[in-house]
Coordinates of C-alpha atoms and ligand atoms in Angstrom, one line a residue:
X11 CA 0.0 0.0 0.0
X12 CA 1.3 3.3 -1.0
X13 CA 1.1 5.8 1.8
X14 CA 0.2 9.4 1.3
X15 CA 3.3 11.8 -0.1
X16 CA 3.9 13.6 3.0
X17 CA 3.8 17.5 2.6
X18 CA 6.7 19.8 4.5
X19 CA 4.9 22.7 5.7
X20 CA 6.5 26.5 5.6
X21 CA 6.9 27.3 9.4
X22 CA 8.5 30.5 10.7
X23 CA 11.1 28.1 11.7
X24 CA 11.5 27.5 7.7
X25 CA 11.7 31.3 7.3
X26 CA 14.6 31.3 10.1
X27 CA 16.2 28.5 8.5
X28 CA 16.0 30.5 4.9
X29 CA 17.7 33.4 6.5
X30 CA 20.3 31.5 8.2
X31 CA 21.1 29.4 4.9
X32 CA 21.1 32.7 2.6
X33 CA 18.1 31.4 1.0
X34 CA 15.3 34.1 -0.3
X35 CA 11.8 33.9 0.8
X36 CA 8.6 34.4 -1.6
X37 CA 5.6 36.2 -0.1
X38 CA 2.3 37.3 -1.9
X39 CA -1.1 38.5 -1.3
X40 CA -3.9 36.3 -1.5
X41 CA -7.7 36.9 -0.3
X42 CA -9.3 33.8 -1.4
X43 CA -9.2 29.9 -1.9
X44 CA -8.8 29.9 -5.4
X45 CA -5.6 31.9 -5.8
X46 CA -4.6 30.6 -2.4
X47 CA -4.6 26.9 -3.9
X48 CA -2.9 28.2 -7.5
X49 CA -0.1 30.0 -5.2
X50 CA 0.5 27.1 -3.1
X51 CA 0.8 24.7 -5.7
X52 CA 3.3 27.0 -7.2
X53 CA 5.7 26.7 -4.4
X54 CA 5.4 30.1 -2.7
X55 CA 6.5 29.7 1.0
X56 CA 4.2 32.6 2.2
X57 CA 0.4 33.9 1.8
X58 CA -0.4 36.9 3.2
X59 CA -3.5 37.7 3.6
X60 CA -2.9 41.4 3.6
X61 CA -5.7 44.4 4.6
X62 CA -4.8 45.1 0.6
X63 CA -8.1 43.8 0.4
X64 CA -9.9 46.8 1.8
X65 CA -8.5 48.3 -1.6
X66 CA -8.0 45.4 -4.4
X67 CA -11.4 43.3 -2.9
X68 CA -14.0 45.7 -1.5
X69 CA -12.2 49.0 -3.8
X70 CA -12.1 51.4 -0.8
X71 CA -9.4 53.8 -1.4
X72 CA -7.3 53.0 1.7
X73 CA -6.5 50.1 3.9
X74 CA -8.9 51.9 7.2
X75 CA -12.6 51.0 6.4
X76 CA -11.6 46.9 6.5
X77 CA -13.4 45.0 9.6
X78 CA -11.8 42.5 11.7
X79 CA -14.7 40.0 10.8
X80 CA -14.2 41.1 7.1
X81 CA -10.4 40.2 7.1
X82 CA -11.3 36.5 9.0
X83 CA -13.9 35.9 6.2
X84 CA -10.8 36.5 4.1
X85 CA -8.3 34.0 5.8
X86 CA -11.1 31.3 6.0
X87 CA -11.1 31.2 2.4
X88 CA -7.1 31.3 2.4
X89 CA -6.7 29.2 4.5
X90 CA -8.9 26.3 3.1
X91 CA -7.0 26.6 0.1
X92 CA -3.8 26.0 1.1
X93 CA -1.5 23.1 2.2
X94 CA 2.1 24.0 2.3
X95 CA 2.8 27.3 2.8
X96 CA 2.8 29.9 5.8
X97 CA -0.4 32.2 6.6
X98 CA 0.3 35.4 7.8
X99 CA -3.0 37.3 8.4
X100 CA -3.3 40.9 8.9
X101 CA -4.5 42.9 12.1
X102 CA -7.1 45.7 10.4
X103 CA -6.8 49.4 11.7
X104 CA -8.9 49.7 14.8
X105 CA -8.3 46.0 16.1
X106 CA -4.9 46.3 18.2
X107 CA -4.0 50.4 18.3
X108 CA -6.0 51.1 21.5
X109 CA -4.6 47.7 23.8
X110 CA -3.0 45.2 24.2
X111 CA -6.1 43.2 25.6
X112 CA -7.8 44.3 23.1
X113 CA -4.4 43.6 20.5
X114 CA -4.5 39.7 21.6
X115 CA -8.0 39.4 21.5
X116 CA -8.2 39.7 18.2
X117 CA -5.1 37.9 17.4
X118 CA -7.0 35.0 18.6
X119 CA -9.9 35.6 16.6
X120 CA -8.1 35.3 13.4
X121 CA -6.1 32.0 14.9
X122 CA -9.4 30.1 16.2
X123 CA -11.9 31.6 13.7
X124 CA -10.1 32.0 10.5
X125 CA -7.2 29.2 11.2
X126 CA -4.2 32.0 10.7
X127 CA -1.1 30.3 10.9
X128 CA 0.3 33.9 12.6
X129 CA -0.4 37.6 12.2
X130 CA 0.8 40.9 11.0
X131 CA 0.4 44.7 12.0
X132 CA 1.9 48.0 11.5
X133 CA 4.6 50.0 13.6
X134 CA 6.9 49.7 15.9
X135 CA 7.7 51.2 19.5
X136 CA 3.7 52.0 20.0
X137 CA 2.7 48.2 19.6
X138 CA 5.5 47.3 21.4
X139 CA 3.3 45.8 24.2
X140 CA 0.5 44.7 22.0
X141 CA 3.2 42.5 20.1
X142 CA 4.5 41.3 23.6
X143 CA 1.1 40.1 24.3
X144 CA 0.3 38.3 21.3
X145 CA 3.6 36.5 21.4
X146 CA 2.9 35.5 25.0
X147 CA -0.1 33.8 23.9
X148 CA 1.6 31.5 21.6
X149 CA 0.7 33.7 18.1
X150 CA 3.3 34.1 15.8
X151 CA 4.1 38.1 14.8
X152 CA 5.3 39.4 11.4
X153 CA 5.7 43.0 12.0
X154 CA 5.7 46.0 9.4
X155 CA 7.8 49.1 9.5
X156 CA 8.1 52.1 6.7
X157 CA 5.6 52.7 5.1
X158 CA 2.5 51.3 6.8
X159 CA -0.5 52.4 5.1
X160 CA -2.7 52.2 8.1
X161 CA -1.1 55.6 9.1
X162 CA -1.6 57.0 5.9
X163 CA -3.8 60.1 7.1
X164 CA -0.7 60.9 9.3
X165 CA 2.0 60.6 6.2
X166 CA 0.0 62.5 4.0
X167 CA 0.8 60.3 0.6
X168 CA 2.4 56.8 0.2
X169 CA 6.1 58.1 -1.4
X170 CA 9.2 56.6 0.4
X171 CA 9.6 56.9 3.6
X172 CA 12.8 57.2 6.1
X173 CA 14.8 59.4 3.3
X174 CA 15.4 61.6 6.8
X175 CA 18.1 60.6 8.9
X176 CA 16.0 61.0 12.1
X177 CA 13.4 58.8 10.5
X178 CA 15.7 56.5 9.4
X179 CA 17.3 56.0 13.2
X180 CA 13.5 55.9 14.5
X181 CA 12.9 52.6 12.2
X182 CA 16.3 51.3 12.9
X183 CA 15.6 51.3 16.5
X184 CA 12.5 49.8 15.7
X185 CA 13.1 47.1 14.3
X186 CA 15.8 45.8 17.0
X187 CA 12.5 46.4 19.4
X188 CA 10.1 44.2 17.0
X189 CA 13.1 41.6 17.3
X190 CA 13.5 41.6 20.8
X191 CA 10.1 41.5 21.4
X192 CA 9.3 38.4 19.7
X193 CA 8.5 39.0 16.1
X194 CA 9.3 35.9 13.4
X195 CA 10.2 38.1 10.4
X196 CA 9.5 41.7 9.3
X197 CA 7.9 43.6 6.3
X198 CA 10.0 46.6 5.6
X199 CA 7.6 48.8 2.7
X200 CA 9.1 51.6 0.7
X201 CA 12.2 52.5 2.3
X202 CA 15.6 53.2 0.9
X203 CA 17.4 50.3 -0.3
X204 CA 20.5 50.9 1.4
X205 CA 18.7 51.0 4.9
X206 CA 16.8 47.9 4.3
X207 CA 20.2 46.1 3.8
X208 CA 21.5 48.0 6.7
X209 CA 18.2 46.7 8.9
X210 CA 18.3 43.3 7.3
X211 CA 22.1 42.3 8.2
X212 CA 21.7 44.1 11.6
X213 CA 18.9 41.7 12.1
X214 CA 18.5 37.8 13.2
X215 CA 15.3 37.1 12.0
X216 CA 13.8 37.7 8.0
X217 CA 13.2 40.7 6.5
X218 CA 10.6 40.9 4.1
X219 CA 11.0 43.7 1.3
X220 CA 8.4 45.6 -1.0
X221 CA 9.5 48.8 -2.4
X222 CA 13.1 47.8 -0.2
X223 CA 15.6 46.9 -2.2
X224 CA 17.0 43.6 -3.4
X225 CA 19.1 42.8 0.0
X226 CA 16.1 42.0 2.2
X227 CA 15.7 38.6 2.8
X228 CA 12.6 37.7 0.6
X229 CA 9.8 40.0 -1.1
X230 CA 6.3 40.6 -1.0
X231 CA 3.6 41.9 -4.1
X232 CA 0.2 42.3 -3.7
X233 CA -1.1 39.8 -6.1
X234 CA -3.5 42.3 -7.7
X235 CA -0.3 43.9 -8.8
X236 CA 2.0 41.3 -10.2
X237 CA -0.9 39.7 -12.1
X238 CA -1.2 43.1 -13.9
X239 CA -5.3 43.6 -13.0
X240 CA -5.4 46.8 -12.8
X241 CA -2.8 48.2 -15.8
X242 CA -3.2 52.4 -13.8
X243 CA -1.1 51.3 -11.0
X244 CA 2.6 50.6 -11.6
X245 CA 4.5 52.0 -9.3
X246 CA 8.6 52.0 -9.6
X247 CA 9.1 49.1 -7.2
X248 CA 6.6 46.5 -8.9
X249 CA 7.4 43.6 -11.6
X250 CA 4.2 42.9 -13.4
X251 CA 4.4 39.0 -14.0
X252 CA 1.6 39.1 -16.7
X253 CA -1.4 41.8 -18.2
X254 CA -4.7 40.1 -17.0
X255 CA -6.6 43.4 -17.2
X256 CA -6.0 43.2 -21.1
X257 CA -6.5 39.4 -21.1
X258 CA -9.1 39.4 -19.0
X259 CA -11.3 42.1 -20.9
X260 CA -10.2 40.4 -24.3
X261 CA -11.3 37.4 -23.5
X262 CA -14.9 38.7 -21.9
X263 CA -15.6 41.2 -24.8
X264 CA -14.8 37.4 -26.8
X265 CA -17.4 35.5 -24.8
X266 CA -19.6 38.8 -25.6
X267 CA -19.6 38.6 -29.2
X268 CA -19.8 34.6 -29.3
X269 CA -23.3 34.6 -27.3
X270 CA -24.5 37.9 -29.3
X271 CA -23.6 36.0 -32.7
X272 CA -24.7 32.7 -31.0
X273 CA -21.8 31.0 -31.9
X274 CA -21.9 29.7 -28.3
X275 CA -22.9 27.6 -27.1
X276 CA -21.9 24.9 -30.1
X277 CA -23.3 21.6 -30.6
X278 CA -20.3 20.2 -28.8
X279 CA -21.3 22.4 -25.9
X280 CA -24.8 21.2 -25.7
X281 CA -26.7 17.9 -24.4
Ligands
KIV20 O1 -1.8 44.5 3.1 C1 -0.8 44.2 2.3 O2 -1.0 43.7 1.2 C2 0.5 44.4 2.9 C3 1.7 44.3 1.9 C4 1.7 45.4 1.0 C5 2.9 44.0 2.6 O3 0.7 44.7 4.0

């Protein structure tokens, strides 16, 4: 009797391991179980199920108006397509800024309701505590430094951020303080390249780069982007992997023209 091929699952460990080994780490977005299953299959080592979906799901201009309950919908889908890789899920604006009660409380929502493998918010000294907490209670943290677009009322636009010395020292320090308290890895977004090398060798655990450079120790795209859906955003620090905003409308203004001219369905396509 043949037994079942036994899958190796991503763990942070695995991302500690990459690190250690030199070895670069492959995050993207996903929102639900069909590109969650597609991007597993491929071999990607982590899903992140980012509170990108606030704009690329539910097309809200910013990441603020997403619920908690809304993002755990999201990692339920995620996660039931998936069988390899890591799930980070992340903590929407308004479910960990006021406390840390409050902070692990909803950690544990997205572990026990959506099945979250670990989780993911925004800035550093301020959380400090929250993150603390969350660790304590056996959740995995990915934190995010530079540009974090939950604070985007207080930066004003989403250009580069810690060009400034004194902001560049602030997210330095941060990141030791992410470290120490517990975090597995860290998303550094649309920050100098040279600091994200700096942070990423001053570091022990993973670094995780988008708009960072090529010396952080993996990258992150929201999938939206790389899969070219929507052709008006292309900012300087995304590869598009393929045009399905062309494809996609060429081959729907197709399937348009073969029901108006009834060439579909065929015979072949009928009982
Ligand atoms: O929500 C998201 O997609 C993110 C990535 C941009 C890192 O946080």
């Amino acid at each position: 009797m043949s037994s079942p091929k036994e899958i190796k699952k991503i763990t942070t460990h695995t991302l500690q391991q990459m690190k250690t080994q030199g070895a670069r780490i492959s995050m993207i977005t996903a929102y639900d179980y069909s590109f969650a299953r597609l991007f597993d299959a491929a071999g990607i080592d982590v899903i992140l199920v980012g509170d990108s979906a606030s704009n690329v799901m539910a097309g809200h201009e910013t990441t603020l108006p997403i619920t908690l309950d809304q993002m755990i919908y999201h990692a339920q889908c995620v996660v039931r397509g998936v069988d390899r890789c890591l799930v980070v899920v992340d903590l929407p604006f308004g479910s960990y800024q006021s406390n840390p009660d409050i902070a692990v409380a909803s950690a544990i929502r997205i572990m026990k309701e959506a099945g979250g493998h670990s989780v993911k918010l925004e800035g550093g000294e301020e959380v400090i505590d929250s993150i603390k907490r969350i660790v304590a209670a056996g959740i995995p943290v990915m934190g995010h430094l530079g540009l974090t677009p939950q604070s985007i009322y207080q930066f004003g636009t989403y250009t580069v951020r810690a060009k400034e010395e004194a902001e560049a020292e602030k997210l330095t320090r941060d990141a030791l303080l992410l470290q120490e308290a517990g975090c597995f890895a860290l998303v550094l977004e649309k920050i100098p390249a040279q600091l994200a090398k700096k942070v990423s060798l001053q570091l022990q655990i993973p670094t995780i780069g988008i708009g960072a450079g090529g010396d952080c120790n993996g990258q992150v795209l929201v999938m939206h982007d790389m899969l070219g859906i929507n052709n008006a955003f292309k900012p300087r620090f995304l590869r598009q992997y393929l045009d399905l905003e062309t494809q996609v409308t060429g081959a729907v203004q197709q399937y348009i023209r073969d029901v108006k001219s009834r060439d579909f369905p065929n015979q072949q396509e009928s009982y």
